[in-house]
CSV table of C-alpha atoms in Angstrom, one decimal:
chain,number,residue,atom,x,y,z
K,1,UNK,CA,0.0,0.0,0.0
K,2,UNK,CA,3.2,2.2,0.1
K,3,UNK,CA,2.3,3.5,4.0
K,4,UNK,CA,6.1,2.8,4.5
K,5,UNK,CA,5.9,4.9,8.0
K,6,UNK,CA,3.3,2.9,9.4
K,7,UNK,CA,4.9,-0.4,8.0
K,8,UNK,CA,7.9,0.8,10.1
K,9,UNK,CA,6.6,1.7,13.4
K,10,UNK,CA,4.3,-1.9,13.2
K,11,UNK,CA,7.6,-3.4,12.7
K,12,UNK,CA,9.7,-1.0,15.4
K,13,UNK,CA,7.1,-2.3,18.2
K,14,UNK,CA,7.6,-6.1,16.9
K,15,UNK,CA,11.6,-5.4,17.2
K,16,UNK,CA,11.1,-4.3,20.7
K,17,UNK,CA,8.8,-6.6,21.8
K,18,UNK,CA,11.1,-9.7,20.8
K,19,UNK,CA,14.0,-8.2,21.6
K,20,UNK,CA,12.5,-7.7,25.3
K,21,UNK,CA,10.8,-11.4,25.0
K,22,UNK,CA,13.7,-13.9,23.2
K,23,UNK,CA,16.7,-11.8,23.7
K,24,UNK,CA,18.8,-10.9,20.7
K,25,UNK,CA,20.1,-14.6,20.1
K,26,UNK,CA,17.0,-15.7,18.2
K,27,UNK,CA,16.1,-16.2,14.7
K,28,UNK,CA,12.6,-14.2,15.2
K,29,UNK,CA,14.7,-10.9,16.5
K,30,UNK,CA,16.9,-11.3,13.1
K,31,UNK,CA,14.2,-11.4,11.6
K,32,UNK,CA,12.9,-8.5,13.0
K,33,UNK,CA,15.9,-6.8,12.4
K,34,UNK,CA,15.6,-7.7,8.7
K,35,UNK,CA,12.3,-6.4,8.7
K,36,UNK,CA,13.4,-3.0,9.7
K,37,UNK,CA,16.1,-2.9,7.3
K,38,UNK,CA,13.6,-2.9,4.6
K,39,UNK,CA,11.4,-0.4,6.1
K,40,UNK,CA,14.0,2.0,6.0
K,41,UNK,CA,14.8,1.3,2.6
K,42,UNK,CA,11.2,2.0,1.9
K,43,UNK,CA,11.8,5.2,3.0
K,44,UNK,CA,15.2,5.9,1.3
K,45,UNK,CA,17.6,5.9,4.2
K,46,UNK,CA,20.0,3.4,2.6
K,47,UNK,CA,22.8,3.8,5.5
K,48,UNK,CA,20.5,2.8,8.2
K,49,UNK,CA,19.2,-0.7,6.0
K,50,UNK,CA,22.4,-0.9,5.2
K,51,UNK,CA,23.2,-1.0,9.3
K,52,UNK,CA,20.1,-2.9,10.1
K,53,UNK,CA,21.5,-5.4,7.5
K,54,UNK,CA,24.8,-6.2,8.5
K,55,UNK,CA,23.8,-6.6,11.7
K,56,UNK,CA,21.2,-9.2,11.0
K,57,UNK,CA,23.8,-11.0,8.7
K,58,UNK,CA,26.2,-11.2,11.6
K,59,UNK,CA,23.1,-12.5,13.9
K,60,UNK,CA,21.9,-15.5,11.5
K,61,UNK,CA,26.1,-16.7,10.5
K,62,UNK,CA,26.3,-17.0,14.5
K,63,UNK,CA,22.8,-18.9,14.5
K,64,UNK,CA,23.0,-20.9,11.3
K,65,UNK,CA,26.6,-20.9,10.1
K,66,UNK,CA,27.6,-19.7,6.8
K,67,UNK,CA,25.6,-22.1,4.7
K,68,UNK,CA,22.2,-21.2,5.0
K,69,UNK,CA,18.8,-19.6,3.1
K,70,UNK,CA,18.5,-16.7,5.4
K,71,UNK,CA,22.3,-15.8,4.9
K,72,UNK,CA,21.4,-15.8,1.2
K,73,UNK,CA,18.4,-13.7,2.0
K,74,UNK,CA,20.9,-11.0,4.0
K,75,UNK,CA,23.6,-11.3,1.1
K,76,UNK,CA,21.0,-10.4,-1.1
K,77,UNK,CA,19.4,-7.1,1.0
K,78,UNK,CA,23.2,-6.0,2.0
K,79,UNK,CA,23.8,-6.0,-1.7
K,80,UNK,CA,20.8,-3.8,-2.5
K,81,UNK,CA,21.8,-1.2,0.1
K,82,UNK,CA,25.3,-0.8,-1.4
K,83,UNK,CA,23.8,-0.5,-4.7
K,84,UNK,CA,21.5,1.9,-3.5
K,85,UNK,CA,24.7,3.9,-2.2
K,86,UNK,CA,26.7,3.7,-5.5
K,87,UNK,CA,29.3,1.3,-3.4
K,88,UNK,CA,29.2,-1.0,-6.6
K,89,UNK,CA,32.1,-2.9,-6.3
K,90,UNK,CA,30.9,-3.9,-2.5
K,91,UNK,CA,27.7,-4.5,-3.9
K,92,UNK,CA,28.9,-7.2,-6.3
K,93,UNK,CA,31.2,-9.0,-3.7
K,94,UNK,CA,28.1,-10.0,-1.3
K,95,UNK,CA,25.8,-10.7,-4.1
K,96,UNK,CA,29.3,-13.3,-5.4
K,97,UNK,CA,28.8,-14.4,-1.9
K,98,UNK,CA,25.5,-15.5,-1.8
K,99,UNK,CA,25.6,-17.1,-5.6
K,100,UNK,CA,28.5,-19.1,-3.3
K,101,UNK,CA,26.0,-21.0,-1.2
K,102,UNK,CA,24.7,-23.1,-4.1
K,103,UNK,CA,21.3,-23.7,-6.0
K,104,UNK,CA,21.1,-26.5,-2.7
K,105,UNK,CA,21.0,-24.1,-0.1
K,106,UNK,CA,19.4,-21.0,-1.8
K,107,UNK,CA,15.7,-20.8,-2.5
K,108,UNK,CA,14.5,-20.8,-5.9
K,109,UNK,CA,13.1,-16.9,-5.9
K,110,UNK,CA,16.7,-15.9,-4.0
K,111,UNK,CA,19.0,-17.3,-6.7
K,112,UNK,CA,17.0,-15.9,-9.7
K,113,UNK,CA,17.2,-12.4,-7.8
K,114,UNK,CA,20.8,-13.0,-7.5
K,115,UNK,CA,21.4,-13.4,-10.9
K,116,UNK,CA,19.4,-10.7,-12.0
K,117,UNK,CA,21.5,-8.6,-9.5
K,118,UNK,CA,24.7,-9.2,-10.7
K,119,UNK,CA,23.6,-8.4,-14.0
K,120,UNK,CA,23.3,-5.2,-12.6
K,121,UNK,CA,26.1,-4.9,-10.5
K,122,UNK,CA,28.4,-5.9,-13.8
K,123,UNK,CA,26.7,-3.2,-15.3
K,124,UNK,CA,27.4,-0.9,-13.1
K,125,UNK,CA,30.6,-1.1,-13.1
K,126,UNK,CA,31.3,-1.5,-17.1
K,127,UNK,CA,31.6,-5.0,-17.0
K,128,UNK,CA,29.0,-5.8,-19.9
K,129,UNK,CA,30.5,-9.3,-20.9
K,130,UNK,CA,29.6,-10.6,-17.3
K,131,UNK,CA,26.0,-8.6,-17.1
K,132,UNK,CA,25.1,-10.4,-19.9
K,133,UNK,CA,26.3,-14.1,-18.8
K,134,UNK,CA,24.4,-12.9,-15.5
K,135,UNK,CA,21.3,-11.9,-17.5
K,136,UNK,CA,21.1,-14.8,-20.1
K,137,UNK,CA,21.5,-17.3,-16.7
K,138,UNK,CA,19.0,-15.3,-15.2
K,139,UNK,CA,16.2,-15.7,-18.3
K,140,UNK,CA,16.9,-19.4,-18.5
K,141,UNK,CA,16.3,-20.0,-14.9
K,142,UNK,CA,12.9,-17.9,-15.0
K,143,UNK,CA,12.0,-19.2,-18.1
K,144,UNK,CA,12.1,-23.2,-16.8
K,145,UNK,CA,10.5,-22.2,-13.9
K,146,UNK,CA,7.7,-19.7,-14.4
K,147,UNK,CA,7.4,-19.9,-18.6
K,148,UNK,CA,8.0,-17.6,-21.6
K,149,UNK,CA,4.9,-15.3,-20.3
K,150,UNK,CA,5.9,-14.7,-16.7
K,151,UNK,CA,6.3,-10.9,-15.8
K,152,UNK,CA,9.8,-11.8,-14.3
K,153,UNK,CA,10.5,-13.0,-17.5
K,154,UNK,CA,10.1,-9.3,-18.9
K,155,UNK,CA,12.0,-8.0,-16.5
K,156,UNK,CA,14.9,-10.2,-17.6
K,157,UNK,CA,14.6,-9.9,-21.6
K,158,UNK,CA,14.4,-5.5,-20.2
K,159,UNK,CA,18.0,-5.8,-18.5
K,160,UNK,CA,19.0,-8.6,-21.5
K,161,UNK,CA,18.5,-5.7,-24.3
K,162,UNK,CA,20.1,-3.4,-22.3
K,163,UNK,CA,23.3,-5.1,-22.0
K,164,UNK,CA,23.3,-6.2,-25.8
K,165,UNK,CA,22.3,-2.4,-26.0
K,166,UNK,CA,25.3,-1.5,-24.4
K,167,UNK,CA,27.3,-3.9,-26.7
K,168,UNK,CA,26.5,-2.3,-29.6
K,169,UNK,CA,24.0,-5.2,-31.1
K,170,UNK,CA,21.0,-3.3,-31.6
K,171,UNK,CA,19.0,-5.5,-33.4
K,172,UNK,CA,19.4,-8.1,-31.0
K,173,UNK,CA,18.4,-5.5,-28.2
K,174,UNK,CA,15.2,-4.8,-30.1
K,175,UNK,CA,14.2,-8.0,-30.2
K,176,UNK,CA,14.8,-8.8,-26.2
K,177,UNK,CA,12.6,-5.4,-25.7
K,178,UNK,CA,10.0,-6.4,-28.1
K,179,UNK,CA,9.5,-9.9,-26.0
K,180,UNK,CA,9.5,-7.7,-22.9
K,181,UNK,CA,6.8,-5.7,-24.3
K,182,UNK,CA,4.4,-8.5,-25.2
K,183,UNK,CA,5.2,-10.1,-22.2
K,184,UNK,CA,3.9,-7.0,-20.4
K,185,UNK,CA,0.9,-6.1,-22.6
K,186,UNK,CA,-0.2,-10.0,-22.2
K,187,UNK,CA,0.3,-10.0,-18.3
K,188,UNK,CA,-0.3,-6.0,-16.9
K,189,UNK,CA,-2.4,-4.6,-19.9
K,190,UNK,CA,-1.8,-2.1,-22.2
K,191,UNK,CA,-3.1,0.7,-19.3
K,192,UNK,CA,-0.1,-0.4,-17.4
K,193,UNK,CA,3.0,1.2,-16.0
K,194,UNK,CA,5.4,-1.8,-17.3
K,195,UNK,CA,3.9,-1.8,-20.5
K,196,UNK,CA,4.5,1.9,-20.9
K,197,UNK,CA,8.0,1.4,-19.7
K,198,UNK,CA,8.7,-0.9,-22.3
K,199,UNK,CA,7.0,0.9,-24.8
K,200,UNK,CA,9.2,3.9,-24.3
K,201,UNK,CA,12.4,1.4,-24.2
K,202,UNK,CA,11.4,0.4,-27.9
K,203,UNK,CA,11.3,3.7,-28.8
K,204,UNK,CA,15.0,4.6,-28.0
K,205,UNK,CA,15.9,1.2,-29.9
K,206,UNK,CA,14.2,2.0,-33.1
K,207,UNK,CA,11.8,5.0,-32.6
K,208,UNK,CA,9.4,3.6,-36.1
K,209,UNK,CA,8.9,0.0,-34.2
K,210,UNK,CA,7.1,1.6,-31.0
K,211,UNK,CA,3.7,2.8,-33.5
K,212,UNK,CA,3.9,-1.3,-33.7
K,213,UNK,CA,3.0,-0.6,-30.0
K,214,UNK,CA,0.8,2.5,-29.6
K,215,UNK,CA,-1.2,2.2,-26.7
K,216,UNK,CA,-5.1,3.5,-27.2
K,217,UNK,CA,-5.3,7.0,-26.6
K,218,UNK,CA,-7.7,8.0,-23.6
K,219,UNK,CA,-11.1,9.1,-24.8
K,220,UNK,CA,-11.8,12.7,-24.2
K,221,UNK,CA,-13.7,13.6,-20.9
């Protein structure tokens, strides 16, 4: 619903409470902790997730041990928050880390968001070659496990054209943003923010093949 300050002071009370209750050596206060992290990342204030979640990562090695799904999950928030903060390079070592742990110990949804952040990570640091490995990986996970018409499918032929984008292959870009955009129109609508997203992305690849995709015009009032 986007009421991020409410969403925080809910959580705020459930941190104090267990903290007060379990004591800070328990899997529910990380996960309170967590919790938080995101909250505040809601909100924008990057350096205080970025607190929350180092702290929680410490909590859950000393809990679980190194080789765990929650450790994953933390890799994956800590990664975020550096990103957030243009700390790039830190950004990409923790998400490395938690594509460490293994398809075994990682769920499914956490090792295709891994993926699809390193893609981004590679990116942001001008290593094209390795966003794209990271982004073709990505699609072929999503694609065995959700299908071709799966909206996280779109979102991985979006960051696939812009690497090939970036490359220099153009035509091959067009066509990963042309599946992206059917993808969208088929599963959010042509009314849609996604679809309109995409649309606009086929327009800087080849402005003549977005009237392919013209969205109805609203009827006058």
């Amino acid at each position: 619903l986007g009421r991020h300050e409410e969403a925080l002071a809910a959580d705020q009370k459930c941190h104090d409470q267990r903290k007060m209750i379990l004591g800070e050596n328990n899997p529910d206060y990380a996960n309170s902790l967590f919790n938080l992290a995101n909250d505040f990342k809601n909100l924008g204030q990057y350096s205080k997730a970025l607190e929350l979640d180092l702290k929680c990562l410490e909590l859950r090695i000393n809990l679980f041990g190194q080789k765990h799904a929650d450790i994953g999950k933390s890799y994956i928030n800590i990664g975020q928050d550096l990103r957030n903060l243009k700390r790039h390079s830190e950004a990409l070592k923790y998400d490395l880390d938690c594509l460490k742990l293994g398809r075994e110990t990682l769920e499914d949804k956490d090792y295709a968001q891994v993926l699809f952040n390193l893609a981004e990570d590679y990116r942001n640091l001008g290593e094209v070659d390795n966003a794209l490995d990271a982004d073709r990986k990505y699609l072929g996970f999503q694609i065995k496990s959700l299908g071709e018409t799966h909206s996280d499918v779109a979102k991985g032929y979006q960051s696939l054209g812009i690497d090939l984008s970036k490359k220099g292959l153009v035509d091959q870009a067009l066509e990963a943003d042309l599946k992206a955009a059917a993808i969208w129109k088929q599963t959010a609508g042509e009314i849609s923010k996604d679809y309109a997203k995409a649309l606009y992305k086929l327009g800087t690849d080849s402005p003549c093949t977005c009237l392919l995709y013209t969205s109805p015009s609203p009827r006058d009032s």
